[in-house]
CSV table of C-alpha atoms in Angstrom, one decimal:
chain,number,residue,atom,x,y,z
W,1,UNK,CA,184.8,203.4,107.9
W,2,UNK,CA,182.3,206.3,108.5
W,3,UNK,CA,180.4,204.1,111.0
W,4,UNK,CA,183.6,203.2,112.8
W,5,UNK,CA,184.5,206.9,113.0
W,6,UNK,CA,181.1,208.0,114.4
W,7,UNK,CA,181.2,205.1,116.8
W,8,UNK,CA,184.7,206.1,118.0
W,9,UNK,CA,183.8,209.8,118.5
W,10,UNK,CA,180.6,208.9,120.4
W,11,UNK,CA,182.5,206.5,122.6
W,12,UNK,CA,185.1,209.2,123.3
W,13,UNK,CA,182.5,211.7,124.3
W,14,UNK,CA,180.7,209.2,126.4
W,15,UNK,CA,183.9,208.3,128.3
W,16,UNK,CA,185.3,211.8,128.5
W,17,UNK,CA,185.5,211.7,132.3
W,18,UNK,CA,187.7,208.5,132.1
W,19,UNK,CA,190.0,210.2,129.6
W,20,UNK,CA,190.3,213.5,131.6
W,21,UNK,CA,193.4,212.4,133.5
W,22,UNK,CA,195.1,211.2,130.3
W,23,UNK,CA,194.2,214.4,128.6
W,24,UNK,CA,195.8,216.4,131.4
W,25,UNK,CA,199.0,214.3,131.3
W,26,UNK,CA,199.2,215.0,127.5
W,27,UNK,CA,198.4,218.7,128.0
W,28,UNK,CA,201.0,219.4,130.7
W,29,UNK,CA,203.6,217.1,129.2
W,30,UNK,CA,203.4,218.7,125.8
W,31,UNK,CA,202.9,222.2,127.1
W,32,UNK,CA,205.9,222.1,129.4
W,33,UNK,CA,208.1,220.6,126.7
W,34,UNK,CA,207.2,223.3,124.2
W,35,UNK,CA,207.4,226.0,126.9
W,36,UNK,CA,211.0,225.1,127.7
W,37,UNK,CA,211.8,224.9,124.0
W,38,UNK,CA,210.3,228.3,123.2
W,39,UNK,CA,212.1,229.9,126.1
W,40,UNK,CA,215.4,228.4,125.0
W,41,UNK,CA,214.8,229.6,121.5
W,42,UNK,CA,214.2,233.1,122.8
W,43,UNK,CA,217.4,233.0,124.9
W,44,UNK,CA,219.5,231.8,122.0
W,45,UNK,CA,217.9,234.4,119.7
W,46,UNK,CA,218.8,237.2,122.2
W,47,UNK,CA,222.3,235.8,122.4
W,48,UNK,CA,222.8,235.7,118.7
W,49,UNK,CA,221.3,239.2,118.1
W,50,UNK,CA,223.7,240.7,120.6
W,51,UNK,CA,226.6,238.7,119.0
W,52,UNK,CA,225.6,239.9,115.5
W,53,UNK,CA,225.7,243.5,116.6
W,54,UNK,CA,229.0,243.1,118.4
W,55,UNK,CA,230.7,241.2,115.5
W,56,UNK,CA,229.1,243.2,112.7
W,57,UNK,CA,226.8,240.5,111.3
W,58,UNK,CA,227.0,236.8,110.4
W,59,UNK,CA,230.5,236.5,109.0
W,60,UNK,CA,233.8,238.3,109.6
W,61,UNK,CA,236.8,238.3,107.4
W,62,UNK,CA,240.0,239.0,109.3
W,63,UNK,CA,243.6,238.7,108.3
W,64,UNK,CA,247.0,240.2,107.6
W,65,UNK,CA,250.6,239.0,107.8
W,66,UNK,CA,251.6,239.6,111.5
W,67,UNK,CA,248.6,241.5,112.8
W,68,UNK,CA,245.0,242.1,111.9
W,69,UNK,CA,245.1,244.8,109.2
W,70,UNK,CA,243.4,245.7,106.0
W,71,UNK,CA,244.9,249.0,104.9
W,72,UNK,CA,243.0,249.4,101.6
W,73,UNK,CA,239.6,248.3,102.9
W,74,UNK,CA,237.5,249.8,100.1
W,75,UNK,CA,239.2,248.0,97.2
W,76,UNK,CA,239.2,244.9,99.4
W,77,UNK,CA,235.4,245.0,99.7
W,78,UNK,CA,235.1,245.5,95.9
W,79,UNK,CA,237.1,242.4,95.4
W,80,UNK,CA,234.9,240.2,97.6
W,81,UNK,CA,231.4,241.7,97.2
W,82,UNK,CA,230.5,239.3,94.4
W,83,UNK,CA,231.1,236.4,96.7
W,84,UNK,CA,228.0,237.2,98.8
W,85,UNK,CA,224.3,237.8,97.9
W,86,UNK,CA,223.5,241.3,96.5
W,87,UNK,CA,221.5,242.3,99.6
W,88,UNK,CA,224.4,241.5,101.9
W,89,UNK,CA,225.8,244.5,103.9
W,90,UNK,CA,229.6,244.4,103.7
W,91,UNK,CA,231.3,247.0,105.8
W,92,UNK,CA,234.7,247.9,107.4
W,93,UNK,CA,235.1,247.9,111.1
W,94,UNK,CA,238.0,249.0,113.3
W,95,UNK,CA,238.1,247.3,116.7
W,96,UNK,CA,240.4,249.3,118.9
W,97,UNK,CA,241.9,247.8,122.1
W,98,UNK,CA,241.1,250.7,124.4
W,99,UNK,CA,242.9,249.5,127.5
W,100,UNK,CA,244.8,252.8,127.7
W,101,UNK,CA,242.1,255.1,126.3
W,102,UNK,CA,239.7,257.0,128.7
W,103,UNK,CA,236.5,259.0,128.5
W,104,UNK,CA,236.2,262.2,130.5
W,105,UNK,CA,233.1,264.2,131.4
W,106,UNK,CA,232.8,266.9,134.1
W,107,UNK,CA,235.6,265.5,136.3
W,108,UNK,CA,234.6,261.9,135.9
W,109,UNK,CA,236.5,259.3,133.9
W,110,UNK,CA,235.9,255.8,132.6
W,111,UNK,CA,238.1,253.2,131.0
W,112,UNK,CA,237.1,251.1,128.0
W,113,UNK,CA,237.8,247.5,126.9
W,114,UNK,CA,237.0,248.0,123.2
W,115,UNK,CA,236.0,250.9,121.1
W,116,UNK,CA,234.4,249.9,117.8
W,117,UNK,CA,234.7,252.1,114.8
W,118,UNK,CA,231.7,251.6,112.5
W,119,UNK,CA,229.8,253.2,109.7
W,120,UNK,CA,226.5,253.9,111.4
W,121,UNK,CA,224.6,254.7,108.2
W,122,UNK,CA,225.6,251.4,106.5
W,123,UNK,CA,224.8,249.3,109.6
W,124,UNK,CA,221.6,251.2,110.5
W,125,UNK,CA,219.4,248.1,110.4
W,126,UNK,CA,221.8,246.1,112.6
W,127,UNK,CA,222.0,248.8,115.3
W,128,UNK,CA,218.2,249.2,115.3
W,129,UNK,CA,218.1,245.8,117.1
W,130,UNK,CA,220.1,247.2,120.1
W,131,UNK,CA,218.4,247.6,123.5
W,132,UNK,CA,218.6,251.2,124.3
W,133,UNK,CA,218.1,252.7,127.8
W,134,UNK,CA,217.8,256.2,126.2
W,135,UNK,CA,218.3,257.7,122.8
W,136,UNK,CA,218.5,255.7,119.6
W,137,UNK,CA,221.0,254.8,116.9
W,138,UNK,CA,219.1,256.7,114.2
W,139,UNK,CA,220.9,259.9,115.3
W,140,UNK,CA,224.4,258.3,115.3
W,141,UNK,CA,227.1,259.5,112.9
W,142,UNK,CA,230.2,261.6,112.8
W,143,UNK,CA,231.0,263.2,116.2
W,144,UNK,CA,228.6,260.8,117.9
W,145,UNK,CA,229.1,257.8,120.2
W,146,UNK,CA,227.0,255.0,121.7
W,147,UNK,CA,227.8,254.2,125.4
W,148,UNK,CA,226.9,251.2,127.4
W,149,UNK,CA,224.9,251.8,130.6
W,150,UNK,CA,227.9,251.1,133.0
W,151,UNK,CA,230.2,253.5,131.2
W,152,UNK,CA,227.5,256.2,131.1
W,153,UNK,CA,226.9,255.7,134.8
W,154,UNK,CA,230.6,256.1,135.7
W,155,UNK,CA,230.7,259.3,133.7
W,156,UNK,CA,227.4,260.5,135.0
W,157,UNK,CA,226.6,261.3,131.3
W,158,UNK,CA,223.3,261.4,129.6
W,159,UNK,CA,222.1,261.6,126.0
W,160,UNK,CA,223.2,264.9,124.5
W,161,UNK,CA,226.2,265.4,126.7
W,162,UNK,CA,229.6,265.9,125.1
W,163,UNK,CA,232.4,263.7,126.4
W,164,UNK,CA,236.1,263.7,125.7
W,165,UNK,CA,238.0,260.6,124.4
W,166,UNK,CA,241.8,260.6,125.1
W,167,UNK,CA,244.1,258.2,123.5
W,168,UNK,CA,247.9,258.1,124.4
W,169,UNK,CA,250.2,257.7,121.4
W,170,UNK,CA,253.9,257.1,120.9
W,171,UNK,CA,256.3,259.8,122.1
W,172,UNK,CA,254.1,260.7,125.1
W,173,UNK,CA,251.6,262.8,123.2
W,174,UNK,CA,247.8,262.4,123.7
W,175,UNK,CA,245.1,262.6,121.0
W,176,UNK,CA,241.7,263.8,122.0
W,177,UNK,CA,238.3,264.1,120.4
W,178,UNK,CA,235.0,265.5,121.7
W,179,UNK,CA,232.0,263.2,121.1
W,180,UNK,CA,228.2,263.7,121.7
W,181,UNK,CA,226.4,260.8,123.4
W,182,UNK,CA,223.5,260.0,121.1
W,183,UNK,CA,222.3,256.8,122.8
W,184,UNK,CA,223.0,254.7,125.9
W,185,UNK,CA,222.4,250.9,125.3
W,186,UNK,CA,221.7,248.1,127.7
W,187,UNK,CA,225.0,246.3,127.9
W,188,UNK,CA,225.7,242.6,128.0
W,189,UNK,CA,228.4,241.1,130.2
W,190,UNK,CA,229.9,239.2,127.2
W,191,UNK,CA,229.3,241.6,124.3
W,192,UNK,CA,228.7,245.0,125.6
W,193,UNK,CA,230.4,245.6,128.9
W,194,UNK,CA,232.9,248.5,128.5
W,195,UNK,CA,232.4,248.6,124.8
W,196,UNK,CA,231.4,251.8,122.9
W,197,UNK,CA,230.6,252.4,119.2
W,198,UNK,CA,231.7,255.5,117.3
W,199,UNK,CA,232.2,256.6,113.7
W,200,UNK,CA,235.1,254.8,112.1
W,201,UNK,CA,236.6,257.9,110.6
W,202,UNK,CA,236.6,259.7,113.9
W,203,UNK,CA,238.3,256.7,115.5
W,204,UNK,CA,241.0,256.4,112.8
W,205,UNK,CA,241.9,260.1,113.3
W,206,UNK,CA,242.2,260.0,117.0
W,207,UNK,CA,244.3,256.8,117.0
W,208,UNK,CA,246.2,258.1,113.9
W,209,UNK,CA,245.5,255.3,111.5
W,210,UNK,CA,245.3,255.6,107.7
W,211,UNK,CA,242.2,256.9,106.1
W,212,UNK,CA,241.0,253.5,104.7
W,213,UNK,CA,242.3,251.3,107.5
W,214,UNK,CA,240.2,248.5,109.0
W,215,UNK,CA,241.0,245.3,110.9
W,216,UNK,CA,237.7,243.5,110.2
W,217,UNK,CA,235.4,243.2,107.2
W,218,UNK,CA,231.9,242.3,108.4
W,219,UNK,CA,229.2,240.7,106.3
W,220,UNK,CA,225.6,241.0,107.5
W,221,UNK,CA,223.4,238.5,105.7
W,222,UNK,CA,220.4,239.3,108.0
W,223,UNK,CA,220.0,235.6,108.7
W,224,UNK,CA,219.7,233.7,111.9
W,225,UNK,CA,221.1,230.5,110.5
W,226,UNK,CA,223.5,230.0,107.6
W,227,UNK,CA,223.8,226.5,106.3
W,228,UNK,CA,227.1,224.7,106.3
W,229,UNK,CA,226.7,224.3,102.5
W,230,UNK,CA,226.4,228.1,102.1
W,231,UNK,CA,229.5,228.7,104.3
W,232,UNK,CA,231.5,226.2,102.2
W,233,UNK,CA,230.3,228.0,99.0
W,234,UNK,CA,231.4,231.4,100.4
W,235,UNK,CA,234.7,230.1,101.4
W,236,UNK,CA,235.4,228.5,98.0
W,237,UNK,CA,234.6,231.8,96.2
W,238,UNK,CA,236.7,233.8,98.7
W,239,UNK,CA,239.6,231.4,98.1
W,240,UNK,CA,239.6,232.3,94.4
W,241,UNK,CA,240.3,236.0,95.1
W,242,UNK,CA,242.2,235.9,98.5
W,243,UNK,CA,244.9,233.8,100.2
W,244,UNK,CA,242.6,232.0,102.6
W,245,UNK,CA,243.4,230.2,105.8
W,246,UNK,CA,241.6,226.7,106.0
W,247,UNK,CA,238.0,226.7,107.2
W,248,UNK,CA,237.9,226.7,111.0
W,249,UNK,CA,235.5,226.3,113.9
W,250,UNK,CA,237.7,228.0,116.4
W,251,UNK,CA,239.2,231.4,115.5
W,252,UNK,CA,242.0,231.0,118.0
W,253,UNK,CA,243.7,228.6,115.5
W,254,UNK,CA,244.1,231.5,113.1
W,255,UNK,CA,245.2,234.0,115.8
W,256,UNK,CA,247.9,231.6,117.0
W,257,UNK,CA,249.5,231.4,113.5
W,258,UNK,CA,249.0,235.1,112.7
W,259,UNK,CA,250.4,236.5,115.9
W,260,UNK,CA,253.1,233.8,115.8
W,261,UNK,CA,254.5,235.3,112.6
W,262,UNK,CA,254.0,232.1,110.6
W,263,UNK,CA,252.5,233.7,107.5
W,264,UNK,CA,254.8,234.8,104.7
W,265,UNK,CA,252.1,236.9,103.0
W,266,UNK,CA,248.7,238.4,103.8
W,267,UNK,CA,246.4,235.5,104.8
W,268,UNK,CA,242.7,235.8,105.6
W,269,UNK,CA,240.2,233.8,107.6
W,270,UNK,CA,236.4,233.6,107.3
W,271,UNK,CA,235.0,233.6,110.8
W,272,UNK,CA,231.3,232.7,110.9
W,273,UNK,CA,229.3,233.8,113.9
W,274,UNK,CA,229.4,230.4,115.5
W,275,UNK,CA,233.2,230.5,115.6
W,276,UNK,CA,233.0,233.8,117.4
W,277,UNK,CA,230.7,232.2,120.0
W,278,UNK,CA,233.2,229.5,120.9
W,279,UNK,CA,233.6,231.1,124.4
W,280,UNK,CA,230.0,230.4,125.2
W,281,UNK,CA,229.7,227.2,123.0
W,282,UNK,CA,229.8,225.0,126.1
W,283,UNK,CA,227.0,227.0,127.7
W,284,UNK,CA,224.9,226.7,124.5
W,285,UNK,CA,225.4,223.0,124.3
W,286,UNK,CA,224.6,222.6,128.0
W,287,UNK,CA,221.3,224.5,127.5
W,288,UNK,CA,220.3,222.5,124.5
W,289,UNK,CA,221.1,219.2,126.3
W,290,UNK,CA,219.1,220.1,129.4
W,291,UNK,CA,216.1,221.2,127.3
W,292,UNK,CA,216.1,218.1,125.1
W,293,UNK,CA,216.5,215.9,128.2
W,294,UNK,CA,213.5,217.5,129.8
W,295,UNK,CA,211.5,217.1,126.6
W,296,UNK,CA,212.6,213.4,126.4
W,297,UNK,CA,211.5,212.8,130.0
W,298,UNK,CA,208.1,214.4,129.5
W,299,UNK,CA,207.4,212.6,126.3
W,300,UNK,CA,208.4,209.3,128.0
W,301,UNK,CA,205.9,210.2,130.9
W,302,UNK,CA,203.1,210.8,128.3
W,303,UNK,CA,203.8,207.5,126.4
W,304,UNK,CA,204.2,205.4,129.5
W,305,UNK,CA,201.3,207.0,131.3
W,306,UNK,CA,198.8,206.8,128.5
W,307,UNK,CA,200.0,203.4,127.2
W,308,UNK,CA,199.8,201.7,130.6
W,309,UNK,CA,196.5,203.3,131.5
W,310,UNK,CA,195.0,202.6,128.1
W,311,UNK,CA,195.8,198.9,128.6
W,312,UNK,CA,193.6,198.9,131.7
W,313,UNK,CA,190.8,200.9,130.0
W,314,UNK,CA,190.7,198.4,127.1
W,315,UNK,CA,190.5,195.4,129.4
W,316,UNK,CA,187.6,197.1,131.1
W,317,UNK,CA,185.9,197.3,127.7
W,318,UNK,CA,186.3,193.7,126.9
W,319,UNK,CA,182.6,193.0,127.0
W,320,UNK,CA,182.0,195.9,124.6
W,321,UNK,CA,184.7,194.4,122.3
W,322,UNK,CA,182.9,191.0,122.5
W,323,UNK,CA,179.6,192.6,121.4
W,324,UNK,CA,181.4,194.3,118.4
W,325,UNK,CA,182.9,190.9,117.4
W,326,UNK,CA,179.5,189.1,117.8
W,327,UNK,CA,177.9,191.6,115.5
W,328,UNK,CA,180.5,190.7,112.8
W,329,UNK,CA,182.7,193.7,113.2
W,330,UNK,CA,186.2,193.0,111.8
W,331,UNK,CA,189.2,193.2,114.2
W,332,UNK,CA,190.7,195.9,112.0
W,333,UNK,CA,187.5,198.1,112.5
W,334,UNK,CA,187.7,197.5,116.2
W,335,UNK,CA,191.3,198.6,116.3
W,336,UNK,CA,190.3,201.6,114.2
W,337,UNK,CA,187.6,202.6,116.7
W,338,UNK,CA,190.0,202.4,119.7
W,339,UNK,CA,192.9,204.1,117.9
W,340,UNK,CA,190.7,207.0,116.8
W,341,UNK,CA,189.7,207.6,120.5
W,342,UNK,CA,193.4,207.7,121.4
W,343,UNK,CA,194.2,209.9,118.4
W,344,UNK,CA,191.5,212.5,119.4
W,345,UNK,CA,192.8,212.4,123.0
W,346,UNK,CA,196.4,213.0,122.0
W,347,UNK,CA,195.7,215.7,119.4
W,348,UNK,CA,193.4,217.6,121.7
W,349,UNK,CA,195.9,217.3,124.5
W,350,UNK,CA,198.8,218.5,122.3
W,351,UNK,CA,196.7,221.4,120.9
W,352,UNK,CA,195.7,222.6,124.4
W,353,UNK,CA,199.3,221.9,125.5
W,354,UNK,CA,200.5,224.3,122.8
W,355,UNK,CA,198.1,227.0,124.0
W,356,UNK,CA,199.2,226.3,127.6
W,357,UNK,CA,202.9,226.8,126.5
W,358,UNK,CA,202.1,230.1,124.8
W,359,UNK,CA,200.3,231.3,127.9
W,360,UNK,CA,203.4,230.4,129.9
W,361,UNK,CA,205.6,232.3,127.4
W,362,UNK,CA,203.4,235.4,127.7
W,363,UNK,CA,203.7,235.3,131.5
W,364,UNK,CA,207.4,234.8,131.7
W,365,UNK,CA,208.0,237.6,129.2
W,366,UNK,CA,206.5,240.1,131.7
W,367,UNK,CA,209.2,239.3,134.3
W,368,UNK,CA,212.5,241.2,134.5
W,369,UNK,CA,215.5,238.8,135.1
W,370,UNK,CA,218.2,241.4,134.9
W,371,UNK,CA,219.0,241.0,138.6
W,372,UNK,CA,220.5,237.5,137.8
W,373,UNK,CA,224.3,237.9,137.4
W,374,UNK,CA,225.8,237.2,133.9
W,375,UNK,CA,222.3,236.3,132.7
W,376,UNK,CA,221.9,239.4,130.6
W,377,UNK,CA,223.3,237.9,127.4
W,378,UNK,CA,220.0,235.9,127.2
W,379,UNK,CA,217.7,238.8,127.8
W,380,UNK,CA,216.0,241.4,125.7
W,381,UNK,CA,215.5,244.6,127.6
W,382,UNK,CA,215.8,242.6,130.8
W,383,UNK,CA,213.2,240.0,129.9
W,384,UNK,CA,213.2,236.6,128.3
W,385,UNK,CA,211.3,236.8,125.0
W,386,UNK,CA,210.3,233.2,124.0
W,387,UNK,CA,210.3,232.4,120.2
W,388,UNK,CA,207.5,230.3,118.8
W,389,UNK,CA,208.6,227.4,116.6
W,390,UNK,CA,205.9,225.8,114.5
W,391,UNK,CA,208.2,223.0,113.3
W,392,UNK,CA,209.0,222.1,116.9
W,393,UNK,CA,205.3,221.9,117.7
W,394,UNK,CA,204.8,219.5,114.7
W,395,UNK,CA,207.8,217.4,115.7
W,396,UNK,CA,206.9,217.0,119.4
W,397,UNK,CA,203.3,216.3,118.5
W,398,UNK,CA,204.4,213.7,115.9
W,399,UNK,CA,206.7,212.0,118.4
W,400,UNK,CA,204.0,211.9,121.1
W,401,UNK,CA,201.5,210.5,118.5
W,402,UNK,CA,203.8,207.9,117.1
W,403,UNK,CA,205.1,206.4,120.4
W,404,UNK,CA,201.8,206.7,122.3
W,405,UNK,CA,199.7,205.2,119.4
W,406,UNK,CA,202.3,202.4,119.1
W,407,UNK,CA,201.9,201.6,122.9
W,408,UNK,CA,198.1,201.8,122.6
W,409,UNK,CA,198.1,199.6,119.5
W,410,UNK,CA,200.1,196.9,121.3
W,411,UNK,CA,197.5,196.9,124.1
W,412,UNK,CA,194.6,196.7,121.7
W,413,UNK,CA,196.0,193.8,119.7
W,414,UNK,CA,196.6,191.7,122.8
W,415,UNK,CA,193.0,192.3,123.9
W,416,UNK,CA,191.2,191.5,120.6
W,417,UNK,CA,193.0,188.1,120.2
W,418,UNK,CA,190.4,186.4,122.3
W,419,UNK,CA,187.2,184.7,120.9
W,420,UNK,CA,183.9,186.6,121.0
W,421,UNK,CA,182.4,184.2,123.5
W,422,UNK,CA,185.3,184.7,125.8
W,423,UNK,CA,185.0,188.4,125.6
W,424,UNK,CA,181.3,188.3,126.3
W,425,UNK,CA,181.8,186.0,129.3
W,426,UNK,CA,184.6,188.1,130.8
W,427,UNK,CA,183.9,190.3,133.8
W,428,UNK,CA,185.5,193.7,134.1
């Protein structure tokens, strides 16, 4: 076996010029496949990070009888905290539909879509992942507000300025509160456009809600992916302490029954992050489909290219194979020699392809793509930040190895079936 291995490696080095084109096919095919995969991972990671900030983490619990409402939110959290891991951050949030609310600053005004009341101190880690144009969330707290870039631009406000929030209430009166801008964040067309974040107690007061009122309970597990098994476990435990709506994939199913007045008592739904992303689910599926289609095509090119070319190269070496057979070398050893050459070629090509993909990822991360409309949900500070995935490298390399070596083995087996005298008499 050691002799066959040495013979294979020497043969590979001797014929390195013949293998150069095959090496380049493997390098670029593997490299481009991994590049697209890492870029897609980065875009999905940015999307989910924005969504986690917007929705308060990985899971939301919403509910009520005819509207989203949790009046006694602190005892509610005490009731469910044992359902989730000890390190889970469970907080109240108050999402206020701010269609009639306005911000004012030095004669300028700006309307809002949503104002989110949050506990900045409890969600400090989550907000640290925001993309800030200026300021930071570390100074956020009572009397402070985080504005998106478009809203700050309409107000001509900067960090440190005091703006006024006005909220009309029943009877024609208007509630107001002065807030200091502590940070301006890069908005996202889906999750951040015309959305602001302020202290939940300040928001309750200005819209005249009870002291412990909330309309969402958010659970941050600090995890990019929660298994279906874990979700089922959380739901089962929640069902033992709350009147739960059946598990769902589309939160609209719950809203339809809640707002339709179909519940006779308070009913709650567990909304995982994926259910909150239903609006962009088609886009996510499309991106995954395109990426995997590109990877499939490139792997097919590698397998067909190397397999068909190897068949010709083996036929050109038929005299060499005849000499091996005449010297008493077993067919299994000959197959081993030729397969090792293919194995070295593919592994070196995939390794260099991985380095090529990382170089491409570094280059693309230096470009700013914020000029592309509606593309900002996939960007981090205006750029695509690819995410390396070692398991993907192993899987793609394994697929290329398996199918290419299978094609090469088929070509080798057909060639070594001839008799030694026929092999020696053959001309290239």
